[in-house]
PDB file of C-alpha atoms in Angstrom:
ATOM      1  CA  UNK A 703     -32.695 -23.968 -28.276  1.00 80.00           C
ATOM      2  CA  UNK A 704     -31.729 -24.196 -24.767  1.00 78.00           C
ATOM      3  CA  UNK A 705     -33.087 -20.685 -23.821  1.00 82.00           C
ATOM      4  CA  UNK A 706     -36.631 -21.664 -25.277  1.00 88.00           C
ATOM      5  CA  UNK A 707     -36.761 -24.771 -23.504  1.00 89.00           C
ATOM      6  CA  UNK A 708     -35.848 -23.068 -20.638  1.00 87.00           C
ATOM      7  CA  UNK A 709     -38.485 -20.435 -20.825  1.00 89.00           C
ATOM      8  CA  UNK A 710     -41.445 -23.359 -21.202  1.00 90.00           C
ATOM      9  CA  UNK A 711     -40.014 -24.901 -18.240  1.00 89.00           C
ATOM     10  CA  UNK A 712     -40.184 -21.920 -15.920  1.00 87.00           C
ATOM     11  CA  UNK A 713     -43.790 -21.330 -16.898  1.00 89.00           C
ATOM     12  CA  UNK A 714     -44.527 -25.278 -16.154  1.00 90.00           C
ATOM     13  CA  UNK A 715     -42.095 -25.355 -12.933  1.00 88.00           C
ATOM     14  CA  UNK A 716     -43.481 -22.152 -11.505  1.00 85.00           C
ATOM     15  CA  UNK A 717     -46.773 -23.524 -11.576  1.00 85.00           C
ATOM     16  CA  UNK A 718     -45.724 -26.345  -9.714  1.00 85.00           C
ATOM     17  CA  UNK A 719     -43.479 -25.337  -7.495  1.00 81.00           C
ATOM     18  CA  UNK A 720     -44.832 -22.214  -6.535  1.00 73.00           C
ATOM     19  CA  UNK A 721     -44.149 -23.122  -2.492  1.00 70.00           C
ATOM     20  CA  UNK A 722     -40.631 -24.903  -3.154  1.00 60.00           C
ATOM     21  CA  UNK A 723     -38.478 -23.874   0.004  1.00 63.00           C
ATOM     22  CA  UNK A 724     -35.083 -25.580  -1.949  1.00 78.00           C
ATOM     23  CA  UNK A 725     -33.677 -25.756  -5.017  1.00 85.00           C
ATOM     24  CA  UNK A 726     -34.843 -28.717  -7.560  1.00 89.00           C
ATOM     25  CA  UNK A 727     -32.311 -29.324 -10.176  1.00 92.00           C
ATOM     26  CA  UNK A 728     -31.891 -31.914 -13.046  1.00 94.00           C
ATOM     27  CA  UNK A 729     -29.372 -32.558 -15.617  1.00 95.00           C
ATOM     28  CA  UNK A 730     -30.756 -33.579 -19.420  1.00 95.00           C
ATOM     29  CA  UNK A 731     -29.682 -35.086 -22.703  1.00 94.00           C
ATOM     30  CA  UNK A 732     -31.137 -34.783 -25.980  1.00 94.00           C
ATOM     31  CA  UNK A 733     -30.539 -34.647 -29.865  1.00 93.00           C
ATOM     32  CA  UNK A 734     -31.861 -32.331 -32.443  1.00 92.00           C
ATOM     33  CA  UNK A 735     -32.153 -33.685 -35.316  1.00 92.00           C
ATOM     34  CA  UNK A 736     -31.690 -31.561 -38.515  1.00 91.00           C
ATOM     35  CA  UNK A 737     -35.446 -32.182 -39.588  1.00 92.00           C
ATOM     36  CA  UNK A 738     -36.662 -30.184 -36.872  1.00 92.00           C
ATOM     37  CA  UNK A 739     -36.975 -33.163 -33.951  1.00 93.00           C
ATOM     38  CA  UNK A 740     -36.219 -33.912 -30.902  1.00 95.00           C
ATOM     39  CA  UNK A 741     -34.968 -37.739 -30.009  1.00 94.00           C
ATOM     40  CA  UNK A 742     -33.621 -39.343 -27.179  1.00 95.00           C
ATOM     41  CA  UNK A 743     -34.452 -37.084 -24.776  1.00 96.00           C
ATOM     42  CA  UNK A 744     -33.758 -38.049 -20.906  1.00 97.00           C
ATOM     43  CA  UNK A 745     -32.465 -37.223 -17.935  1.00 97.00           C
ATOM     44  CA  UNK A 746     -28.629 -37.966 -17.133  1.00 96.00           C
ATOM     45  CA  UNK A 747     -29.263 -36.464 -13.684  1.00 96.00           C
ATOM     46  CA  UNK A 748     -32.753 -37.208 -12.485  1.00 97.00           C
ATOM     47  CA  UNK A 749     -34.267 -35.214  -9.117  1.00 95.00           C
ATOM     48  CA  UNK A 750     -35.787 -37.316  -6.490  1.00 94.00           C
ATOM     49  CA  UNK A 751     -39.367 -35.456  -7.554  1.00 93.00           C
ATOM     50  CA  UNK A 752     -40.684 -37.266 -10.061  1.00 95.00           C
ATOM     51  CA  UNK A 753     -42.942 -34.515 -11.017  1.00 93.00           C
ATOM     52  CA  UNK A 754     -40.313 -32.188 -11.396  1.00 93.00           C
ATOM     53  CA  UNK A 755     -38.431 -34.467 -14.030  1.00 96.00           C
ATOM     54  CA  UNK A 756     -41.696 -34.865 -15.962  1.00 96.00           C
ATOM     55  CA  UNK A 757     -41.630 -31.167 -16.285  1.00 94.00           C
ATOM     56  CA  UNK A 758     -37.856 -31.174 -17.224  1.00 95.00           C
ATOM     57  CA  UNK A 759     -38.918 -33.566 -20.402  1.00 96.00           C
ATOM     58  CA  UNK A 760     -41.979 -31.893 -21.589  1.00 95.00           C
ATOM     59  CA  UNK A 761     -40.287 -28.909 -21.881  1.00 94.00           C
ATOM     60  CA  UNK A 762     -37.910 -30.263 -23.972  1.00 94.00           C
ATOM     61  CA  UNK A 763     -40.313 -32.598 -26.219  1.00 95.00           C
ATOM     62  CA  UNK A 764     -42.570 -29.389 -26.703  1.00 93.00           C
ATOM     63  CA  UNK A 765     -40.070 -27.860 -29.243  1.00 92.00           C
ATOM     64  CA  UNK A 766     -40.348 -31.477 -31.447  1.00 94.00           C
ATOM     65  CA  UNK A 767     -41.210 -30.552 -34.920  1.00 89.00           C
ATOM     66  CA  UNK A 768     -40.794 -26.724 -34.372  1.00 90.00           C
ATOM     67  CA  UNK A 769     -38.449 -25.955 -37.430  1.00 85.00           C
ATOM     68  CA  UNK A 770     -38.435 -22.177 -36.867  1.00 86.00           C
ATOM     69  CA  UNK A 771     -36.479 -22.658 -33.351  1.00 87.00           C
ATOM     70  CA  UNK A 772     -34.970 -26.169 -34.444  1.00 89.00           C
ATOM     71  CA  UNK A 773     -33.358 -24.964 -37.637  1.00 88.00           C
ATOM     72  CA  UNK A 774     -29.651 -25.666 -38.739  1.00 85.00           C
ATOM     73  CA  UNK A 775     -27.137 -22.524 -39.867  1.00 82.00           C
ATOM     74  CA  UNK A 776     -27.277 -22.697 -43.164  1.00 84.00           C
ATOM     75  CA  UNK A 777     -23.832 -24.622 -44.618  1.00 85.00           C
ATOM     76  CA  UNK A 778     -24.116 -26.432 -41.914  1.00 84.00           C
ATOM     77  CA  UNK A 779     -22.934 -30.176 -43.163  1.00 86.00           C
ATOM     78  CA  UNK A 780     -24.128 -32.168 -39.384  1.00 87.00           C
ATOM     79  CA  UNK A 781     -27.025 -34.587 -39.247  1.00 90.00           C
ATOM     80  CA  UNK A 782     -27.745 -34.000 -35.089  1.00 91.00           C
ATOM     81  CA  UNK A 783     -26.579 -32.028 -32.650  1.00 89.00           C
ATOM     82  CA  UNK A 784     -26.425 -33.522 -29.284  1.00 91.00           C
ATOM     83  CA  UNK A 785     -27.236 -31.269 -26.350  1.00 90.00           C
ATOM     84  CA  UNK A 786     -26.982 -31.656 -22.588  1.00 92.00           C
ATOM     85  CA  UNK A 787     -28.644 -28.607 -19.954  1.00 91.00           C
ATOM     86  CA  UNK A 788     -28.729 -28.129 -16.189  1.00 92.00           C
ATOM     87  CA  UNK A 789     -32.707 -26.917 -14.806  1.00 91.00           C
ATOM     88  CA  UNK A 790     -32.878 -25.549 -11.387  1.00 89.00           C
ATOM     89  CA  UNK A 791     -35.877 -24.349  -9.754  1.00 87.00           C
ATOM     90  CA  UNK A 792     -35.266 -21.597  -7.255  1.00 78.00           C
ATOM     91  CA  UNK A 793     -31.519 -21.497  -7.022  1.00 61.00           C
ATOM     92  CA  UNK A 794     -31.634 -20.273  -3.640  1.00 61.00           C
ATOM     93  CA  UNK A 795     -32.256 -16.747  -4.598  1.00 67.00           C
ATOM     94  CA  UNK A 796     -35.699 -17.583  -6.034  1.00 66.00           C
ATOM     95  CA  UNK A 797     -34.626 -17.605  -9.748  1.00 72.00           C
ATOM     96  CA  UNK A 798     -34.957 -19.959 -12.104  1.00 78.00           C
ATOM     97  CA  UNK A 799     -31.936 -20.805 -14.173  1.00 82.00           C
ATOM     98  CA  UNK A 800     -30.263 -23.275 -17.046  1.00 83.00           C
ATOM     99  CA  UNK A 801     -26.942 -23.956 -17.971  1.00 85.00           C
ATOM    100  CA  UNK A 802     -26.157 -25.577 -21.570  1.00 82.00           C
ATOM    101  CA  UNK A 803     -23.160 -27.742 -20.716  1.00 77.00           C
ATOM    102  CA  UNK A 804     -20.545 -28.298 -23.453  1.00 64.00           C
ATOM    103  CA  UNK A 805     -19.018 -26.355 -26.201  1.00 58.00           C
ATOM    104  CA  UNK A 806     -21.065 -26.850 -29.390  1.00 64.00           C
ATOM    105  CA  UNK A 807     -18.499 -25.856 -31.754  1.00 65.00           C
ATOM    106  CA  UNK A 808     -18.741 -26.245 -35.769  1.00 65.00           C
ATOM    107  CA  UNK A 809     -16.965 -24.533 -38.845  1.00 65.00           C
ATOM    108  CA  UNK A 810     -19.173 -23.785 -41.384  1.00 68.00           C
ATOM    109  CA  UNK A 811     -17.448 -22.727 -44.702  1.00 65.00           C
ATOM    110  CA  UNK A 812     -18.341 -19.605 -46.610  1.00 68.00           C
ATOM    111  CA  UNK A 813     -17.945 -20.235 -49.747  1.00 61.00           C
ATOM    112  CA  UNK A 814     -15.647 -18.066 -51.219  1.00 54.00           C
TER     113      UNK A 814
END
C-alpha cells in the first residue's frame, strides 16, 4: 500500500517541487478499511508548505476504493489496518523516499 502511495506522490511532488533546494518531509496516518477505503487520513507531522501536505493526502486518498491494491490476505480475521508513513522530497541526495513506520504484524491461520 505504502509503496503505491508513494509512487503517486513522487509523480505529484516532482511536479511541484521540481526547484526544491531542501528536503520537504511529512509524517501521515491513515486506516484501510477491509472494504477497500481509505478513512481518517491526516498528517501527524505536517511541513510548513502547505502545498506539499496537500500532495502528501491526495496521494493517499487516490487509492480509496481501489480493492485490487487495498485487498486483505485472505484468512485474514481484522476489520482495519492502521498505517502511519514518512514522505520526503529530495532527501538531500535528490531522491525521493518513504518509510512505513511500525510493524504490521498478524497471524493468519492455515487451516489445517
Amino acid at each position: 500500500v505504502a509503496g503505491a502511495i508513494f509512487q503517486r506522490y513522487s509523480m505529484l511532488a516532482n511536479a511541484a517541487f521540481s526547484r526544491t533546494s531542501r528536503p520537504l518531509a511529512a509524517v501521515a496516518s491513515y486506516v484501510v478499511s477491509r472494504d477497500g477505503r481509505i478513512v481518517n487520513a491526516r498528517l501527524t507531522q505536517p511541513n510548513m508548505n502547505p502545498i506539499y501536505n496537500a500532495i502528501v493526502i491526495t496521494a493517499i486518498h487516490s487509492l480509496d476504493g481501489n480493492s485490487q491494491i487495498l485487498q486483505f490476505p485472505q484468512g485474514s480475521r481484522r476489520m482495519t489496518v492502521d498505517k502511519s508513513t514518512t514522505f520526503i522530497q529530495d532527501n538531500g541526495a535528490g531522491l525521493n523516499r518513504y518509510k512505513p513506520t511500525g510493524g504490521d504484524h498478524e497471524t493468519i491461520p492455515t487451516g489445517r
